[in-house]
Amino acid sequence: MYDTNNIFAKILRDEIPCKKVAEGNYFLSFYDINPKANTHVLVIPTGPYLNAHDFAQNASPVEQIGFWQGVDETLETLKLKENGYRLIMNTGINGRQEVPHMHMHILGGNDIGPMVVKK
Ligand code: AMP
């Protein structure tokens, strides 16, 4: 169940501030409050979707295209394309998703390091 009081829903309703990078009808991107790289930005859909599979199954094609265009526009604005970046979507308990509104992490501006640390 989507919780309309999650922090990203509040950002979308302008109830709490964010440091915006780009926005469109179907996405908003803003700087992560606790950056894990020189550049750490989140891209979220404007619709109420819990995670990647909720979005894939329930968002309209227009929303899905709009979200990906938002990721691309954000990468362009941040000038990350030339040197590369990492996209991450944490989902559920094993993925350690903290905020229950779908979000894409964009990490760049330096070498992000190994994908995961082996157990
Ligand atoms: P996740 O573990 O994938 O759910 O990541 C949630 C991310 O949201 C974390 O990297 C947090 O630092 C970030 N975050 C939480 N609250 C805010 C906020 N108010 N503004 C920007 N980023 C936030």
Coordinates of C-alpha atoms and ligand atoms in Angstrom, one line a residue:
M1 CA 0.0 0.0 0.0
Y2 CA 1.3 3.5 -0.9
D3 CA 1.7 5.8 2.1
T4 CA 0.7 9.3 1.0
N5 CA 2.6 10.7 4.0
N6 CA 6.0 9.5 2.9
I7 CA 8.7 12.2 2.6
F8 CA 8.9 12.2 -1.2
A9 CA 5.1 12.6 -1.4
K10 CA 5.5 15.6 0.9
I11 CA 8.2 17.0 -1.4
L12 CA 5.9 16.6 -4.4
R13 CA 3.2 18.5 -2.5
D14 CA 5.7 21.3 -1.6
E15 CA 5.1 20.6 2.1
I16 CA 8.9 20.2 2.6
P17 CA 11.7 21.7 0.6
C18 CA 14.2 20.1 -1.7
K19 CA 17.1 21.2 -3.8
K20 CA 15.7 20.8 -7.2
V21 CA 17.7 19.7 -10.3
A22 CA 14.9 19.4 -12.9
E23 CA 11.2 18.7 -13.2
G24 CA 8.5 17.9 -15.7
N25 CA 4.9 16.6 -15.7
Y26 CA 6.0 13.1 -14.8
F27 CA 9.2 13.5 -12.8
L28 CA 11.0 15.5 -10.2
S29 CA 14.8 15.3 -9.5
F30 CA 16.5 16.8 -6.5
Y31 CA 19.8 16.4 -4.5
D32 CA 19.9 13.6 -1.9
I33 CA 20.1 15.0 1.6
N34 CA 22.8 12.5 2.6
P35 CA 25.1 12.3 -0.5
K36 CA 27.1 9.1 -1.1
A37 CA 29.1 10.6 -4.1
N38 CA 30.2 14.0 -5.3
T39 CA 26.9 14.1 -7.2
H40 CA 24.0 12.3 -5.7
V41 CA 20.6 13.1 -7.1
L42 CA 17.2 11.3 -6.8
V43 CA 14.7 11.1 -9.6
I44 CA 11.1 10.3 -8.7
P45 CA 7.9 9.9 -10.6
T46 CA 5.1 12.4 -9.8
G47 CA 2.6 9.6 -9.4
P48 CA 2.1 7.5 -6.3
Y49 CA 4.2 4.4 -7.0
L50 CA 5.8 2.4 -4.2
N51 CA 8.7 0.8 -6.2
A52 CA 10.0 -0.3 -9.5
H53 CA 7.5 -3.2 -10.1
D54 CA 4.5 -1.1 -8.9
F55 CA 5.6 1.5 -11.5
A56 CA 6.2 -1.0 -14.3
Q57 CA 2.8 -2.6 -13.7
N58 CA 0.6 0.3 -12.9
A59 CA 2.0 3.5 -14.4
S60 CA 0.8 4.5 -17.8
P61 CA 3.1 4.4 -20.8
V62 CA 3.2 8.2 -20.8
E63 CA 4.2 8.3 -17.2
Q64 CA 6.9 5.7 -17.8
I65 CA 8.4 7.5 -20.8
G66 CA 8.1 10.8 -18.9
F67 CA 10.1 9.3 -16.0
W68 CA 12.9 8.0 -18.2
Q69 CA 13.0 11.4 -20.0
G70 CA 13.4 12.9 -16.6
V71 CA 16.4 10.6 -15.8
D72 CA 18.0 11.6 -19.1
E73 CA 17.3 15.3 -18.6
T74 CA 18.7 15.2 -15.1
L75 CA 21.9 13.4 -16.4
E76 CA 22.3 16.1 -19.0
T77 CA 21.7 18.9 -16.5
L78 CA 24.3 17.4 -14.2
K79 CA 26.8 16.9 -17.1
L80 CA 27.4 13.3 -16.0
K81 CA 27.2 11.6 -19.4
E82 CA 30.8 12.0 -20.5
N83 CA 32.4 10.4 -17.5
G84 CA 29.7 8.1 -16.5
Y85 CA 27.5 7.5 -13.5
R86 CA 25.6 4.7 -11.6
L87 CA 21.8 4.3 -11.4
I88 CA 20.4 2.5 -8.4
M89 CA 16.8 1.6 -7.4
N90 CA 16.6 0.1 -3.9
T91 CA 13.5 -2.0 -3.5
G92 CA 12.0 -3.7 -0.5
I93 CA 13.7 -5.2 2.6
N94 CA 16.6 -6.9 0.8
G95 CA 17.2 -3.8 -1.3
R96 CA 17.0 -1.7 1.9
Q97 CA 14.5 0.8 0.4
E98 CA 14.0 3.5 3.1
V99 CA 11.5 5.8 1.4
P100 CA 8.3 4.1 0.1
H101 CA 8.0 6.2 -3.1
M102 CA 9.9 4.9 -6.2
H103 CA 13.1 6.6 -6.7
M104 CA 16.2 6.3 -8.9
H105 CA 19.5 7.2 -7.3
I106 CA 22.0 8.9 -9.7
L107 CA 25.6 8.7 -8.4
G108 CA 28.4 10.4 -10.2
G109 CA 31.1 13.0 -10.2
N110 CA 33.8 10.5 -9.1
D111 CA 34.6 6.8 -9.4
I112 CA 31.6 5.1 -7.6
G113 CA 33.6 2.0 -6.7
P114 CA 32.6 -1.6 -6.8
M115 CA 28.9 -2.4 -7.4
V116 CA 28.5 -4.3 -4.1
V117 CA 30.9 -5.5 -1.5
K118 CA 31.1 -9.3 -1.5
K119 CA 29.9 -11.1 1.6
Ligands
AMP1 P1 16.5 4.4 -0.3 O1 17.3 3.7 0.7 O2 16.8 3.9 -1.7 O3 15.1 4.4 0.0 O4 17.1 5.9 -0.3 C1 16.3 7.0 0.2 C2 17.2 8.2 0.0 O5 16.5 9.4 0.3 C3 18.4 8.2 1.0 O6 19.6 8.3 0.2 C4 18.2 9.5 1.8 O7 19.4 10.2 2.1 C5 17.3 10.3 0.9 N1 16.5 11.3 1.6 C6 15.7 11.1 2.6 N2 15.0 12.2 2.9 C7 15.4 13.1 2.0 C8 15.0 14.5 1.8 N3 14.1 15.2 2.6 N4 15.6 15.2 0.7 C9 16.5 14.5 -0.1 N5 16.8 13.2 0.1 C10 16.3 12.6 1.1

